XYZ file of C-alpha atoms in Angstrom:
365
model
C 97.557 135.466 97.208
C 96.056 134.280 100.493
C 98.432 132.060 102.488
C 97.733 128.894 104.374
C 97.137 128.930 108.032
C 100.261 128.065 109.975
C 98.620 124.928 111.370
C 97.571 123.541 108.002
C 99.240 120.181 107.123
C 99.679 119.031 103.508
C 100.279 115.298 102.843
C 102.588 115.617 99.855
C 105.980 114.165 100.919
C 106.009 111.862 103.973
C 109.626 113.169 104.584
C 107.991 116.537 105.635
C 106.216 114.736 108.510
C 108.034 113.915 111.697
C 108.054 110.437 113.118
C 105.844 111.669 115.991
C 103.245 112.953 113.545
C 103.268 109.731 111.517
C 102.695 107.686 114.778
C 99.885 110.048 115.754
C 98.332 109.662 112.389
C 98.580 105.886 112.624
C 96.982 105.991 116.116
C 94.123 108.079 114.610
C 93.634 105.586 111.769
C 93.502 102.573 114.165
C 91.194 104.351 116.572
C 88.707 105.290 113.813
C 88.834 101.670 112.519
C 88.133 100.416 116.099
C 85.102 102.716 116.255
C 83.840 101.583 112.908
C 84.093 97.894 113.883
C 81.978 98.713 116.960
C 79.421 100.541 114.818
C 80.386 104.058 115.924
C 80.541 106.869 113.378
C 80.855 110.488 114.509
C 80.186 113.415 112.181
C 83.803 114.504 112.597
C 83.877 116.207 109.150
C 80.312 117.510 109.025
C 79.830 119.991 106.133
C 83.501 119.784 105.186
C 84.112 119.639 101.447
C 86.925 117.855 99.704
C 87.786 118.594 96.010
C 89.291 115.583 94.376
C 91.409 116.232 91.214
C 92.228 113.253 88.970
C 94.140 113.143 85.775
C 94.597 109.401 85.775
C 92.520 106.241 86.466
C 91.809 105.264 90.035
C 89.722 102.652 91.848
C 91.005 102.494 95.527
C 91.895 106.116 95.959
C 88.650 107.513 94.613
C 86.294 105.127 96.341
C 88.131 105.303 99.679
C 88.221 109.094 99.810
C 84.611 109.533 98.709
C 83.428 106.852 101.167
C 85.542 108.329 104.123
C 84.097 111.849 103.565
C 80.518 110.551 103.425
C 80.985 108.384 106.502
C 82.142 111.427 108.550
C 79.368 113.734 107.292
C 81.389 115.616 104.654
C 81.234 115.792 100.881
C 83.718 114.800 98.189
C 83.590 116.266 94.558
C 85.199 114.306 91.790
C 86.968 116.576 89.364
C 88.393 114.724 86.314
C 91.165 116.397 84.450
C 89.107 116.935 81.242
C 86.346 118.630 83.312
C 88.644 121.416 84.604
C 89.863 124.515 82.691
C 93.407 123.561 83.486
C 92.897 120.305 81.717
C 91.891 122.124 78.548
C 94.723 124.597 78.517
C 92.516 127.607 79.312
C 93.941 128.045 82.764
C 97.156 127.109 84.449
C 97.198 124.696 87.426
C 98.288 127.492 89.890
C 95.151 129.510 89.169
C 92.954 126.367 89.312
C 94.457 125.471 92.676
C 93.868 128.995 93.952
C 90.286 129.072 92.869
C 89.331 125.571 94.094
C 90.969 126.221 97.529
C 88.958 129.456 97.891
C 85.747 127.287 97.688
C 86.643 123.879 99.074
C 87.984 123.025 102.519
C 90.693 120.661 101.241
C 92.017 119.281 97.989
C 93.092 115.714 97.104
C 95.035 115.391 93.846
C 96.163 112.325 91.913
C 98.436 113.431 89.061
C 100.763 111.921 86.530
C 103.276 114.581 87.589
C 104.744 115.447 91.069
C 105.476 118.870 89.676
C 101.708 119.389 89.262
C 101.031 118.388 92.807
C 103.784 120.682 94.088
C 102.267 123.520 92.165
C 98.817 122.853 93.661
C 100.341 122.785 97.221
C 102.196 126.063 96.523
C 98.947 127.830 95.411
C 96.365 126.282 97.588
C 95.218 128.061 100.783
C 93.805 124.771 102.214
C 95.391 121.437 102.982
C 96.385 119.314 100.007
C 96.644 115.522 100.018
C 98.541 113.695 97.350
C 96.638 110.697 96.040
C 99.614 109.629 94.061
C 102.142 110.925 91.449
C 103.409 107.962 89.468
C 103.647 108.460 85.793
C 106.694 110.705 85.291
C 108.678 107.626 84.425
C 112.367 107.470 83.607
C 112.776 108.189 79.969
C 115.696 105.859 79.545
C 115.068 103.593 82.454
C 117.037 105.791 84.916
C 117.748 109.396 85.548
C 114.638 109.561 87.679
C 111.643 111.853 88.313
C 110.346 112.214 91.838
C 107.175 110.276 92.666
C 105.118 109.537 95.772
C 102.130 107.628 97.027
C 101.845 108.646 100.728
C 98.171 107.443 101.283
C 99.059 103.882 100.102
C 102.025 103.714 102.489
C 99.895 104.681 105.427
C 97.551 101.807 104.542
C 100.628 99.581 104.354
C 101.667 100.578 107.820
C 98.144 99.940 109.201
C 98.244 96.415 107.697
C 101.674 95.728 109.122
C 100.764 96.906 112.552
C 97.735 94.649 112.499
C 99.720 91.623 111.322
C 103.171 91.993 112.851
C 104.404 88.846 114.657
C 103.338 88.461 118.284
C 105.765 90.088 120.654
C 107.270 92.277 117.947
C 107.096 95.992 117.628
C 106.855 97.613 114.201
C 110.367 98.801 114.601
C 111.498 95.202 115.072
C 110.188 94.095 111.693
C 111.970 93.278 108.451
C 110.252 94.360 105.191
C 111.377 93.075 101.770
C 110.577 94.811 98.525
C 110.980 92.640 95.414
C 111.112 94.169 91.923
C 112.198 97.453 90.438
C 113.631 99.619 93.145
C 115.533 102.054 90.989
C 115.095 105.795 91.576
C 111.812 107.208 90.419
C 110.062 104.086 89.020
C 107.759 102.816 91.740
C 106.200 105.654 93.698
C 105.162 103.281 96.555
C 108.576 101.887 97.128
C 110.146 105.350 96.958
C 108.036 106.259 100.077
C 108.752 102.879 101.739
C 112.439 103.578 101.373
C 112.364 107.036 102.670
C 109.916 106.479 105.579
C 110.212 102.896 106.867
C 113.841 103.143 108.075
C 112.864 106.362 109.983
C 110.391 104.196 111.865
C 113.055 101.667 112.677
C 111.933 99.044 110.079
C 114.566 97.111 108.355
C 114.163 97.407 104.509
C 115.547 94.797 102.137
C 115.452 95.790 98.453
C 115.686 92.604 96.357
C 116.195 92.922 92.651
C 118.752 92.920 89.828
C 121.616 95.255 90.799
C 120.850 97.455 87.807
C 117.473 98.166 89.406
C 118.617 99.034 92.911
C 118.166 102.576 94.238
C 121.111 104.885 93.435
C 123.897 105.377 96.018
C 122.814 109.008 96.359
C 119.252 108.012 97.271
C 120.438 105.345 99.635
C 122.769 107.692 101.364
C 120.046 110.256 101.762
C 117.631 107.682 103.178
C 120.224 106.239 105.532
C 121.000 109.663 106.803
C 117.365 110.376 107.585
C 117.015 106.995 109.270
C 119.989 107.716 111.507
C 118.365 110.785 112.727
C 115.026 109.011 113.639
C 114.535 105.267 113.877
C 117.842 103.977 112.584
C 116.299 101.259 110.441
C 118.699 99.366 108.201
C 118.646 99.393 104.420
C 120.110 96.418 102.465
C 120.173 95.794 98.727
C 120.463 92.259 97.491
C 120.288 90.051 94.371
C 119.472 87.024 96.636
C 116.041 87.375 98.264
C 116.201 83.803 99.630
C 119.115 84.746 101.794
C 116.989 87.191 103.748
C 113.624 85.471 103.536
C 113.997 83.654 106.963
C 114.233 87.022 108.611
C 111.451 88.815 106.628
C 108.029 89.534 108.208
C 106.506 91.277 105.154
C 107.086 90.621 101.506
C 105.969 93.389 99.203
C 106.006 93.745 95.433
C 104.587 95.999 92.682
C 104.183 96.198 88.935
C 107.283 96.466 86.854
C 105.401 97.825 83.820
C 102.911 100.104 85.495
C 100.748 101.935 82.907
C 102.715 100.028 80.261
C 105.883 101.842 81.355
C 109.065 100.209 82.662
C 110.177 96.832 81.258
C 108.147 94.825 78.771
C 106.529 91.373 79.420
C 109.388 89.596 77.853
C 111.938 91.567 79.757
C 110.048 91.090 82.977
C 110.392 87.264 82.879
C 113.868 87.552 81.539
C 115.146 90.014 84.235
C 112.898 89.789 87.315
C 110.906 86.543 87.309
C 110.843 84.064 88.907
C 113.881 84.958 90.944
C 112.349 88.270 92.192
C 108.785 87.039 92.266
C 106.775 86.307 95.458
C 106.237 82.574 94.967
C 105.998 79.289 96.845
C 109.769 78.734 96.636
C 110.436 82.105 98.304
C 107.867 81.566 101.084
C 109.180 78.080 101.818
C 112.201 79.889 103.256
C 110.123 82.464 105.245
C 108.472 82.317 108.679
C 104.983 80.991 108.806
C 103.996 84.267 110.357
C 105.192 86.280 107.321
C 102.644 88.125 105.061
C 102.701 89.019 101.312
C 101.508 92.424 100.182
C 100.916 94.232 96.910
C 99.348 97.682 96.378
C 97.187 96.415 93.464
C 96.149 96.347 90.720
C 98.667 93.751 89.777
C 99.503 90.986 87.329
C 98.749 87.479 88.533
C 101.576 85.070 87.943
C 103.911 87.915 87.148
C 104.987 89.573 90.374
C 103.233 87.023 92.472
C 102.006 83.544 91.768
C 98.333 82.602 92.102
C 98.994 80.209 94.858
C 100.579 82.949 97.008
C 98.090 85.700 95.826
C 95.159 83.668 97.074
C 97.121 81.781 99.849
C 96.926 81.894 103.620
C 99.656 84.334 103.953
C 98.139 86.877 101.558
C 97.207 90.299 102.978
C 96.234 91.694 99.607
C 92.537 92.184 100.248
C 92.890 93.456 103.826
C 95.536 95.909 102.541
C 93.006 97.057 99.902
C 90.370 97.648 102.544
C 92.857 99.493 104.694
C 93.051 102.153 102.028
C 89.683 103.309 103.474
C 90.910 103.387 106.966
C 94.054 105.300 105.905
C 92.053 107.915 104.146
C 89.676 108.232 107.118
C 92.626 108.819 109.425
C 94.350 111.242 107.038
C 91.305 113.305 106.556
C 90.353 113.476 110.224
C 93.894 114.111 111.336
C 94.464 116.949 108.901
C 91.002 118.507 108.701
C 89.226 118.031 112.012
C 91.376 120.671 113.923
C 90.516 123.202 111.265
C 86.718 122.854 111.481
C 84.834 126.013 112.355
C 83.443 125.416 115.862
C 80.975 128.290 116.545
C 78.840 128.841 119.706
C 75.215 128.068 119.702
C 74.526 131.757 120.553
C 76.410 132.960 117.413
C 74.596 130.438 115.289
C 71.252 131.572 116.706
C 72.165 135.243 116.037
C 72.807 134.639 112.359
C 69.774 132.392 112.107
C 67.792 135.431 113.250
C 69.547 137.754 110.817
C 68.724 135.428 107.874
C 65.107 135.138 108.918
C 64.802 138.930 109.307
C 66.255 139.447 105.869
C 64.305 136.816 103.945
C 60.988 136.361 105.738
C 59.390 139.499 104.159
C 59.937 137.929 100.835
C 57.428 135.237 101.698
C 54.634 137.741 101.755
C 55.448 139.056 98.318
C 54.840 135.730 96.635
C 51.476 135.266 94.957
C 50.549 131.728 95.830
């Protein structure tokens, strides 16, 4: 099997990226957004092809990747699970990854299983970007499966950088997650927990103690944070205690894809104590923002008044999914473009013309 170029970068686990690389990526995202706001689009990915593999529903991930590729002069191909041989059982995912990567310049995959994404990464000869792995849920509520959503978390960081309080650096900020934080349930929070403390961000996990991250996971994340940004991680059953110190409140769905707790359990276990609502925000700074990866359930994890209120960053965060994908694609793919000289292009233009021009005279018009 052909192997990847040593400079290829996959976006699978953010833990594989250094803090320096994450910051370079964020700078790229913000620069490209500034260019767009000034009406500047460069063909940075001209003629580059992205194969997009999906085996679950998607709105923001699909639209943002397709749009980003088009805006930079490239092309994105939507490949639904049922349209591929691997989806029908005629071919395993390893062979599918090898074949697709021999034809496309990059792969983006959104899968129900992190194991599938790992298999694609292992067998692809081009960069692979994870568009989310989120549906290997805990069979009994715990005893987790690994899950990630790196592209969402980059959009979260862009939104936080744009809205951090005046005079504060990102590393000075406090971020509160409200909801189910237990190992392997919410793929977005799993990446928040592993990455944010490495960037120096203080992370508060607010939820019932039964739904906190495990001690093993917390120890692992704190160890990584100590090596990089040294951000603090706190678990609490009292979100109001930390609300006055919080810059960003974030929540997700506790029954995503109908998995997790039921509606009845949600309001018995989580809400309204671990809901982003008016009571919670009354204890928070006026400069604080509320965030949600969406889609969500109004008046479940967040009340309507907050969802549509002046401190809501929900729609700007959704839009930043596009700017995250733009930055990820350019950061990972632009250095790998084939940049040939004009002389070499002219040489092969002549070779093609020499080969095919005689055929014109053989046609009977």
